[in-house]
Amino acid sequence: MKAVITATAKYLPENVLSNHDLEQILDTNDDWIRTRTGIRERRILKDPDKATSFLCSEVARQLLDIRGVSADDVDLIIVATMTPDMLFPSTACLVQNAIGASNAWAFDLSGACSGFIYALHTGSQFISAGTHKRVMIIGGEKMSAVMDYTDRTTCVLFGDGAAGVLLEPGTDENHGILDARLYSDGSGGDNLCMPAGGSSRPTTHDTVDQKLHFLQQDGRQVFKSAVVAMADVATEIMERNGLAAEQVDYLIPHQANHRIIQATAERMGISLDHVAVNIDRYGNTSAATIPICLAELDETNKLQTGSNLILVSFGAGYTWGGIYLKWQ
Ligand code: UT7
């Protein structure tokens, strides 16, 4: 039994932080950010009382509405995030409580920017096994909570947002999530991390003073690995499934850098009009980028029965992977 996506939804906070806004507080400029990354603006969840679970709960409610099912009908909620409300309890449990999904179990998945792809593959296994009928997969991040807004090498890149899908059993073996190749390489861990706040460096005055509770990235190293890994896994998915470039209706790549997206499309031999791109409007929302793209394609009716979609990502860990899905 294949898992199919029966609803998509997204939630972006209203507040826009543009490149021009960043010029006011940092030694940066719109031209550098646009040409190096493709980003024009990103969304920021300003309300200090709201966190990732708020963004994800908004998505979860929409998924129920769109599909016309009740919260009681949900069996499992997986939230992919690297900015959970707290280390524990899980953000997924907070979402479960917020929407009243009393029959669902819920857990967080830590896959950084690849979290949604990891979670989608994980969730689809419960459907394929026949043990679960409705699984919510949500990628959500309040990246602004882990940004150092004095560090121009990172804070210009990331934004807040969430999106997700409802997975259910399909009726046609040839539609739904058809293939996945997922990878990890822990040797890249130091190049993209938040050093303190976990059990290896618990929070102290010192860790705060040293700014170790913010995201740190060696952009050049991550770029080099990402550009190879994303293109490799995208072409691997094509080869494994006998897909020629013209058969790929949409590449849905993680939105970290427009140059990485372009390089991936070039290696696949597909033109940019078959690539989902919204990095200009939202920046890098980590685990949320791919489902936000998917929701936008869905709400603008770009997805038809039989559309071939390839989802690819790369992120901290390192983690990366690709999924082939045929729209139902
Ligand atoms: O989503 C998880 C995975 N993450 C990624 O895939 C991100 C991968 N990395 C990247 O996308 C790119 O490496 C960045 C966008 C982060 C940086 O672009 P880059 O072309 O690799 O720039 P760079 O780090 O090599 O920096 C080039 C110059 C430096 O100045 P010098 O040393 O050449 O004088 C930086 O200090 O650009 C400077 N710079 C900036 N200038 C203006 C760095 N950030 C900024 C900035 N505004 N915001």
JSON list of N, CA, C and O in Angstrom, two decimals, residues 213-258:
[
{"chain": "A", "resi": 213, "resn": "HIS", "atom": "N", "xyz": [24.35, 29.75, 21.75]},
{"chain": "A", "resi": 213, "resn": "HIS", "atom": "CA", "xyz": [22.96, 29.28, 21.58]},
{"chain": "A", "resi": 213, "resn": "HIS", "atom": "C", "xyz": [22.37, 29.77, 20.26]},
{"chain": "A", "resi": 213, "resn": "HIS", "atom": "O", "xyz": [21.16, 29.75, 20.08]},
{"chain": "A", "resi": 214, "resn": "PHE", "atom": "N", "xyz": [23.25, 30.23, 19.39]},
{"chain": "A", "resi": 214, "resn": "PHE", "atom": "CA", "xyz": [22.82, 30.63, 18.05]},
{"chain": "A", "resi": 214, "resn": "PHE", "atom": "C", "xyz": [23.32, 29.62, 17.02]},
{"chain": "A", "resi": 214, "resn": "PHE", "atom": "O", "xyz": [24.32, 28.93, 17.25]},
{"chain": "A", "resi": 215, "resn": "LEU", "atom": "N", "xyz": [22.63, 29.59, 15.89]},
{"chain": "A", "resi": 215, "resn": "LEU", "atom": "CA", "xyz": [23.08, 28.74, 14.78]},
{"chain": "A", "resi": 215, "resn": "LEU", "atom": "C", "xyz": [24.44, 29.23, 14.28]},
{"chain": "A", "resi": 215, "resn": "LEU", "atom": "O", "xyz": [24.64, 30.43, 14.10]},
{"chain": "A", "resi": 216, "resn": "GLN", "atom": "N", "xyz": [25.36, 28.30, 14.08]},
{"chain": "A", "resi": 216, "resn": "GLN", "atom": "CA", "xyz": [26.66, 28.63, 13.50]},
{"chain": "A", "resi": 216, "resn": "GLN", "atom": "C", "xyz": [26.85, 27.81, 12.22]},
{"chain": "A", "resi": 216, "resn": "GLN", "atom": "O", "xyz": [26.52, 26.63, 12.19]},
{"chain": "A", "resi": 217, "resn": "GLN", "atom": "N", "xyz": [27.39, 28.46, 11.20]},
{"chain": "A", "resi": 217, "resn": "GLN", "atom": "CA", "xyz": [27.56, 27.74, 9.93]},
{"chain": "A", "resi": 217, "resn": "GLN", "atom": "C", "xyz": [28.86, 28.16, 9.24]},
{"chain": "A", "resi": 217, "resn": "GLN", "atom": "O", "xyz": [29.15, 29.36, 9.16]},
{"chain": "A", "resi": 218, "resn": "ASP", "atom": "N", "xyz": [29.58, 27.16, 8.74]},
{"chain": "A", "resi": 218, "resn": "ASP", "atom": "CA", "xyz": [30.68, 27.43, 7.81]},
{"chain": "A", "resi": 218, "resn": "ASP", "atom": "C", "xyz": [30.07, 27.34, 6.41]},
{"chain": "A", "resi": 218, "resn": "ASP", "atom": "O", "xyz": [29.97, 26.27, 5.81]},
{"chain": "A", "resi": 219, "resn": "GLY", "atom": "N", "xyz": [29.59, 28.49, 5.94]},
{"chain": "A", "resi": 219, "resn": "GLY", "atom": "CA", "xyz": [28.79, 28.53, 4.71]},
{"chain": "A", "resi": 219, "resn": "GLY", "atom": "C", "xyz": [29.48, 27.91, 3.51]},
{"chain": "A", "resi": 219, "resn": "GLY", "atom": "O", "xyz": [28.86, 27.16, 2.75]},
{"chain": "A", "resi": 220, "resn": "ARG", "atom": "N", "xyz": [30.77, 28.21, 3.35]},
{"chain": "A", "resi": 220, "resn": "ARG", "atom": "CA", "xyz": [31.48, 27.69, 2.17]},
{"chain": "A", "resi": 220, "resn": "ARG", "atom": "C", "xyz": [31.57, 26.18, 2.16]},
{"chain": "A", "resi": 220, "resn": "ARG", "atom": "O", "xyz": [31.37, 25.53, 1.14]},
{"chain": "A", "resi": 221, "resn": "GLN", "atom": "N", "xyz": [31.89, 25.61, 3.34]},
{"chain": "A", "resi": 221, "resn": "GLN", "atom": "CA", "xyz": [31.98, 24.13, 3.43]},
{"chain": "A", "resi": 221, "resn": "GLN", "atom": "C", "xyz": [30.63, 23.49, 3.16]},
{"chain": "A", "resi": 221, "resn": "GLN", "atom": "O", "xyz": [30.53, 22.52, 2.42]},
{"chain": "A", "resi": 222, "resn": "VAL", "atom": "N", "xyz": [29.59, 24.05, 3.78]},
{"chain": "A", "resi": 222, "resn": "VAL", "atom": "CA", "xyz": [28.25, 23.47, 3.62]},
{"chain": "A", "resi": 222, "resn": "VAL", "atom": "C", "xyz": [27.81, 23.60, 2.16]},
{"chain": "A", "resi": 222, "resn": "VAL", "atom": "O", "xyz": [27.25, 22.67, 1.57]},
{"chain": "A", "resi": 223, "resn": "PHE", "atom": "N", "xyz": [28.12, 24.75, 1.56]},
{"chain": "A", "resi": 223, "resn": "PHE", "atom": "CA", "xyz": [27.75, 24.97, 0.15]},
{"chain": "A", "resi": 223, "resn": "PHE", "atom": "C", "xyz": [28.35, 23.87, -0.73]},
{"chain": "A", "resi": 223, "resn": "PHE", "atom": "O", "xyz": [27.66, 23.26, -1.55]},
{"chain": "A", "resi": 224, "resn": "LYS", "atom": "N", "xyz": [29.66, 23.63, -0.54]},
{"chain": "A", "resi": 224, "resn": "LYS", "atom": "CA", "xyz": [30.36, 22.64, -1.39]},
{"chain": "A", "resi": 224, "resn": "LYS", "atom": "C", "xyz": [29.72, 21.26, -1.26]},
{"chain": "A", "resi": 224, "resn": "LYS", "atom": "O", "xyz": [29.52, 20.57, -2.25]},
{"chain": "A", "resi": 225, "resn": "SER", "atom": "N", "xyz": [29.41, 20.86, -0.04]},
{"chain": "A", "resi": 225, "resn": "SER", "atom": "CA", "xyz": [28.81, 19.53, 0.16]},
{"chain": "A", "resi": 225, "resn": "SER", "atom": "C", "xyz": [27.38, 19.50, -0.37]},
{"chain": "A", "resi": 225, "resn": "SER", "atom": "O", "xyz": [26.96, 18.52, -0.99]},
{"chain": "A", "resi": 226, "resn": "ALA", "atom": "N", "xyz": [26.62, 20.59, -0.13]},
{"chain": "A", "resi": 226, "resn": "ALA", "atom": "CA", "xyz": [25.21, 20.61, -0.51]},
{"chain": "A", "resi": 226, "resn": "ALA", "atom": "C", "xyz": [25.03, 20.53, -2.02]},
{"chain": "A", "resi": 226, "resn": "ALA", "atom": "O", "xyz": [24.16, 19.81, -2.53]},
{"chain": "A", "resi": 227, "resn": "VAL", "atom": "N", "xyz": [25.86, 21.26, -2.73]},
{"chain": "A", "resi": 227, "resn": "VAL", "atom": "CA", "xyz": [25.69, 21.34, -4.18]},
{"chain": "A", "resi": 227, "resn": "VAL", "atom": "C", "xyz": [25.93, 19.97, -4.83]},
{"chain": "A", "resi": 227, "resn": "VAL", "atom": "O", "xyz": [25.21, 19.56, -5.75]},
{"chain": "A", "resi": 228, "resn": "VAL", "atom": "N", "xyz": [26.88, 19.22, -4.30]},
{"chain": "A", "resi": 228, "resn": "VAL", "atom": "CA", "xyz": [27.16, 17.88, -4.84]},
{"chain": "A", "resi": 228, "resn": "VAL", "atom": "C", "xyz": [26.06, 16.91, -4.41]},
{"chain": "A", "resi": 228, "resn": "VAL", "atom": "O", "xyz": [25.49, 16.17, -5.22]},
{"chain": "A", "resi": 229, "resn": "ALA", "atom": "N", "xyz": [25.74, 16.92, -3.11]},
{"chain": "A", "resi": 229, "resn": "ALA", "atom": "CA", "xyz": [24.80, 15.93, -2.57]},
{"chain": "A", "resi": 229, "resn": "ALA", "atom": "C", "xyz": [23.40, 16.09, -3.17]},
{"chain": "A", "resi": 229, "resn": "ALA", "atom": "O", "xyz": [22.75, 15.10, -3.53]},
{"chain": "A", "resi": 230, "resn": "MET", "atom": "N", "xyz": [22.92, 17.33, -3.29]},
{"chain": "A", "resi": 230, "resn": "MET", "atom": "CA", "xyz": [21.56, 17.55, -3.82]},
{"chain": "A", "resi": 230, "resn": "MET", "atom": "C", "xyz": [21.47, 17.08, -5.27]},
{"chain": "A", "resi": 230, "resn": "MET", "atom": "O", "xyz": [20.51, 16.43, -5.67]},
{"chain": "A", "resi": 231, "resn": "ALA", "atom": "N", "xyz": [22.49, 17.42, -6.06]},
{"chain": "A", "resi": 231, "resn": "ALA", "atom": "CA", "xyz": [22.47, 17.02, -7.47]},
{"chain": "A", "resi": 231, "resn": "ALA", "atom": "C", "xyz": [22.61, 15.50, -7.59]},
{"chain": "A", "resi": 231, "resn": "ALA", "atom": "O", "xyz": [21.93, 14.86, -8.41]},
{"chain": "A", "resi": 232, "resn": "ASP", "atom": "N", "xyz": [23.50, 14.92, -6.77]},
{"chain": "A", "resi": 232, "resn": "ASP", "atom": "CA", "xyz": [23.69, 13.46, -6.83]},
{"chain": "A", "resi": 232, "resn": "ASP", "atom": "C", "xyz": [22.41, 12.71, -6.49]},
{"chain": "A", "resi": 232, "resn": "ASP", "atom": "O", "xyz": [22.02, 11.77, -7.19]},
{"chain": "A", "resi": 233, "resn": "VAL", "atom": "N", "xyz": [21.76, 13.12, -5.42]},
{"chain": "A", "resi": 233, "resn": "VAL", "atom": "CA", "xyz": [20.59, 12.35, -4.99]},
{"chain": "A", "resi": 233, "resn": "VAL", "atom": "C", "xyz": [19.42, 12.57, -5.95]},
{"chain": "A", "resi": 233, "resn": "VAL", "atom": "O", "xyz": [18.63, 11.65, -6.21]},
{"chain": "A", "resi": 234, "resn": "ALA", "atom": "N", "xyz": [19.33, 13.77, -6.53]},
{"chain": "A", "resi": 234, "resn": "ALA", "atom": "CA", "xyz": [18.25, 14.03, -7.50]},
{"chain": "A", "resi": 234, "resn": "ALA", "atom": "C", "xyz": [18.43, 13.14, -8.73]},
{"chain": "A", "resi": 234, "resn": "ALA", "atom": "O", "xyz": [17.46, 12.53, -9.22]},
{"chain": "A", "resi": 235, "resn": "THR", "atom": "N", "xyz": [19.67, 13.04, -9.22]},
{"chain": "A", "resi": 235, "resn": "THR", "atom": "CA", "xyz": [19.89, 12.21, -10.42]},
{"chain": "A", "resi": 235, "resn": "THR", "atom": "C", "xyz": [19.77, 10.73, -10.07]},
{"chain": "A", "resi": 235, "resn": "THR", "atom": "O", "xyz": [19.31, 9.94, -10.88]},
{"chain": "A", "resi": 236, "resn": "GLU", "atom": "N", "xyz": [20.15, 10.37, -8.85]},
{"chain": "A", "resi": 236, "resn": "GLU", "atom": "CA", "xyz": [19.99, 8.97, -8.42]},
{"chain": "A", "resi": 236, "resn": "GLU", "atom": "C", "xyz": [18.51, 8.58, -8.42]},
{"chain": "A", "resi": 236, "resn": "GLU", "atom": "O", "xyz": [18.13, 7.50, -8.88]},
{"chain": "A", "resi": 237, "resn": "ILE", "atom": "N", "xyz": [17.67, 9.47, -7.91]},
{"chain": "A", "resi": 237, "resn": "ILE", "atom": "CA", "xyz": [16.22, 9.19, -7.89]},
{"chain": "A", "resi": 237, "resn": "ILE", "atom": "C", "xyz": [15.69, 9.05, -9.33]},
{"chain": "A", "resi": 237, "resn": "ILE", "atom": "O", "xyz": [14.88, 8.16, -9.63]},
{"chain": "A", "resi": 238, "resn": "MET", "atom": "N", "xyz": [16.18, 9.91, -10.22]},
{"chain": "A", "resi": 238, "resn": "MET", "atom": "CA", "xyz": [15.73, 9.81, -11.62]},
{"chain": "A", "resi": 238, "resn": "MET", "atom": "C", "xyz": [16.13, 8.46, -12.21]},
{"chain": "A", "resi": 238, "resn": "MET", "atom": "O", "xyz": [15.31, 7.77, -12.83]},
{"chain": "A", "resi": 239, "resn": "GLU", "atom": "N", "xyz": [17.40, 8.08, -12.01]},
{"chain": "A", "resi": 239, "resn": "GLU", "atom": "CA", "xyz": [17.90, 6.83, -12.59]},
{"chain": "A", "resi": 239, "resn": "GLU", "atom": "C", "xyz": [17.17, 5.62, -12.02]},
{"chain": "A", "resi": 239, "resn": "GLU", "atom": "O", "xyz": [16.76, 4.73, -12.75]},
{"chain": "A", "resi": 240, "resn": "ARG", "atom": "N", "xyz": [17.01, 5.59, -10.69]},
{"chain": "A", "resi": 240, "resn": "ARG", "atom": "CA", "xyz": [16.37, 4.44, -10.05]},
{"chain": "A", "resi": 240, "resn": "ARG", "atom": "C", "xyz": [14.95, 4.22, -10.54]},
{"chain": "A", "resi": 240, "resn": "ARG", "atom": "O", "xyz": [14.43, 3.11, -10.52]},
{"chain": "A", "resi": 241, "resn": "ASN", "atom": "N", "xyz": [14.30, 5.33, -10.95]},
{"chain": "A", "resi": 241, "resn": "ASN", "atom": "CA", "xyz": [12.90, 5.23, -11.33]},
{"chain": "A", "resi": 241, "resn": "ASN", "atom": "C", "xyz": [12.68, 5.41, -12.84]},
{"chain": "A", "resi": 241, "resn": "ASN", "atom": "O", "xyz": [11.54, 5.58, -13.28]},
{"chain": "A", "resi": 242, "resn": "GLY", "atom": "N", "xyz": [13.79, 5.38, -13.59]},
{"chain": "A", "resi": 242, "resn": "GLY", "atom": "CA", "xyz": [13.69, 5.48, -15.04]},
{"chain": "A", "resi": 242, "resn": "GLY", "atom": "C", "xyz": [13.04, 6.76, -15.51]},
{"chain": "A", "resi": 242, "resn": "GLY", "atom": "O", "xyz": [12.29, 6.75, -16.50]},
{"chain": "A", "resi": 243, "resn": "LEU", "atom": "N", "xyz": [13.30, 7.87, -14.81]},
{"chain": "A", "resi": 243, "resn": "LEU", "atom": "CA", "xyz": [12.67, 9.14, -15.18]},
{"chain": "A", "resi": 243, "resn": "LEU", "atom": "C", "xyz": [13.60, 9.97, -16.05]},
{"chain": "A", "resi": 243, "resn": "LEU", "atom": "O", "xyz": [14.72, 10.31, -15.62]},
{"chain": "A", "resi": 244, "resn": "ALA", "atom": "N", "xyz": [13.16, 10.32, -17.23]},
{"chain": "A", "resi": 244, "resn": "ALA", "atom": "CA", "xyz": [13.91, 11.27, -18.07]},
{"chain": "A", "resi": 244, "resn": "ALA", "atom": "C", "xyz": [13.56, 12.68, -17.59]},
{"chain": "A", "resi": 244, "resn": "ALA", "atom": "O", "xyz": [12.52, 12.90, -16.95]},
{"chain": "A", "resi": 245, "resn": "ALA", "atom": "N", "xyz": [14.45, 13.64, -17.95]},
{"chain": "A", "resi": 245, "resn": "ALA", "atom": "CA", "xyz": [14.25, 15.01, -17.48]},
{"chain": "A", "resi": 245, "resn": "ALA", "atom": "C", "xyz": [12.85, 15.54, -17.83]},
{"chain": "A", "resi": 245, "resn": "ALA", "atom": "O", "xyz": [12.20, 16.18, -17.00]},
{"chain": "A", "resi": 246, "resn": "GLU", "atom": "N", "xyz": [12.39, 15.25, -19.05]},
{"chain": "A", "resi": 246, "resn": "GLU", "atom": "CA", "xyz": [11.09, 15.81, -19.47]},
{"chain": "A", "resi": 246, "resn": "GLU", "atom": "C", "xyz": [9.90, 15.17, -18.74]},
{"chain": "A", "resi": 246, "resn": "GLU", "atom": "O", "xyz": [8.78, 15.67, -18.83]},
{"chain": "A", "resi": 247, "resn": "GLN", "atom": "N", "xyz": [10.16, 14.07, -18.01]},
{"chain": "A", "resi": 247, "resn": "GLN", "atom": "CA", "xyz": [9.07, 13.44, -17.26]},
{"chain": "A", "resi": 247, "resn": "GLN", "atom": "C", "xyz": [8.93, 14.01, -15.84]},
{"chain": "A", "resi": 247, "resn": "GLN", "atom": "O", "xyz": [7.98, 13.68, -15.14]},
{"chain": "A", "resi": 248, "resn": "VAL", "atom": "N", "xyz": [9.91, 14.83, -15.45]},
{"chain": "A", "resi": 248, "resn": "VAL", "atom": "CA", "xyz": [9.84, 15.42, -14.10]},
{"chain": "A", "resi": 248, "resn": "VAL", "atom": "C", "xyz": [9.00, 16.69, -14.18]},
{"chain": "A", "resi": 248, "resn": "VAL", "atom": "O", "xyz": [9.39, 17.67, -14.80]},
{"chain": "A", "resi": 249, "resn": "ASP", "atom": "N", "xyz": [7.81, 16.66, -13.58]},
{"chain": "A", "resi": 249, "resn": "ASP", "atom": "CA", "xyz": [6.95, 17.85, -13.63]},
{"chain": "A", "resi": 249, "resn": "ASP", "atom": "C", "xyz": [7.47, 18.95, -12.71]},
{"chain": "A", "resi": 249, "resn": "ASP", "atom": "O", "xyz": [7.49, 20.10, -13.09]},
{"chain": "A", "resi": 250, "resn": "TYR", "atom": "N", "xyz": [7.88, 18.56, -11.50]},
{"chain": "A", "resi": 250, "resn": "TYR", "atom": "CA", "xyz": [8.46, 19.56, -10.59]},
{"chain": "A", "resi": 250, "resn": "TYR", "atom": "C", "xyz": [9.57, 18.96, -9.74]},
{"chain": "A", "resi": 250, "resn": "TYR", "atom": "O", "xyz": [9.39, 17.89, -9.15]},
{"chain": "A", "resi": 251, "resn": "LEU", "atom": "N", "xyz": [10.68, 19.67, -9.72]},
{"chain": "A", "resi": 251, "resn": "LEU", "atom": "CA", "xyz": [11.70, 19.45, -8.70]},
{"chain": "A", "resi": 251, "resn": "LEU", "atom": "C", "xyz": [11.32, 20.37, -7.54]},
{"chain": "A", "resi": 251, "resn": "LEU", "atom": "O", "xyz": [11.08, 21.57, -7.75]},
{"chain": "A", "resi": 252, "resn": "ILE", "atom": "N", "xyz": [11.23, 19.81, -6.33]},
{"chain": "A", "resi": 252, "resn": "ILE", "atom": "CA", "xyz": [10.94, 20.63, -5.15]},
{"chain": "A", "resi": 252, "resn": "ILE", "atom": "C", "xyz": [12.16, 20.54, -4.24]},
{"chain": "A", "resi": 252, "resn": "ILE", "atom": "O", "xyz": [12.29, 19.60, -3.44]},
{"chain": "A", "resi": 253, "resn": "PRO", "atom": "N", "xyz": [13.08, 21.50, -4.39]},
{"chain": "A", "resi": 253, "resn": "PRO", "atom": "CA", "xyz": [14.32, 21.43, -3.62]},
{"chain": "A", "resi": 253, "resn": "PRO", "atom": "C", "xyz": [14.25, 22.23, -2.33]},
{"chain": "A", "resi": 253, "resn": "PRO", "atom": "O", "xyz": [13.50, 23.19, -2.23]},
{"chain": "A", "resi": 254, "resn": "HIS", "atom": "N", "xyz": [15.06, 21.84, -1.37]},
{"chain": "A", "resi": 254, "resn": "HIS", "atom": "CA", "xyz": [15.25, 22.66, -0.16]},
{"chain": "A", "resi": 254, "resn": "HIS", "atom": "C", "xyz": [15.72, 24.04, -0.61]},
{"chain": "A", "resi": 254, "resn": "HIS", "atom": "O", "xyz": [16.54, 24.17, -1.52]},
{"chain": "A", "resi": 255, "resn": "GLN", "atom": "N", "xyz": [15.20, 25.07, 0.05]},
{"chain": "A", "resi": 255, "resn": "GLN", "atom": "CA", "xyz": [15.48, 26.45, -0.35]},
{"chain": "A", "resi": 255, "resn": "GLN", "atom": "C", "xyz": [16.55, 27.05, 0.57]},
{"chain": "A", "resi": 255, "resn": "GLN", "atom": "O", "xyz": [16.22, 27.76, 1.52]},
{"chain": "A", "resi": 256, "resn": "ALA", "atom": "N", "xyz": [17.83, 26.74, 0.30]},
{"chain": "A", "resi": 256, "resn": "ALA", "atom": "CA", "xyz": [18.91, 27.31, 1.11]},
{"chain": "A", "resi": 256, "resn": "ALA", "atom": "C", "xyz": [19.67, 28.37, 0.32]},
{"chain": "A", "resi": 256, "resn": "ALA", "atom": "O", "xyz": [20.16, 29.34, 0.89]},
{"chain": "A", "resi": 257, "resn": "ASN", "atom": "N", "xyz": [19.76, 28.15, -0.99]},
{"chain": "A", "resi": 257, "resn": "ASN", "atom": "CA", "xyz": [20.53, 29.07, -1.83]},
{"chain": "A", "resi": 257, "resn": "ASN", "atom": "C", "xyz": [20.11, 28.86, -3.28]},
{"chain": "A", "resi": 257, "resn": "ASN", "atom": "O", "xyz": [20.10, 27.72, -3.77]},
{"chain": "A", "resi": 258, "resn": "HIS", "atom": "N", "xyz": [19.77, 29.94, -3.94]},
{"chain": "A", "resi": 258, "resn": "HIS", "atom": "CA", "xyz": [19.29, 29.82, -5.32]},
{"chain": "A", "resi": 258, "resn": "HIS", "atom": "C", "xyz": [20.35, 29.19, -6.22]},
{"chain": "A", "resi": 258, "resn": "HIS", "atom": "O", "xyz": [20.03, 28.45, -7.16]}
]
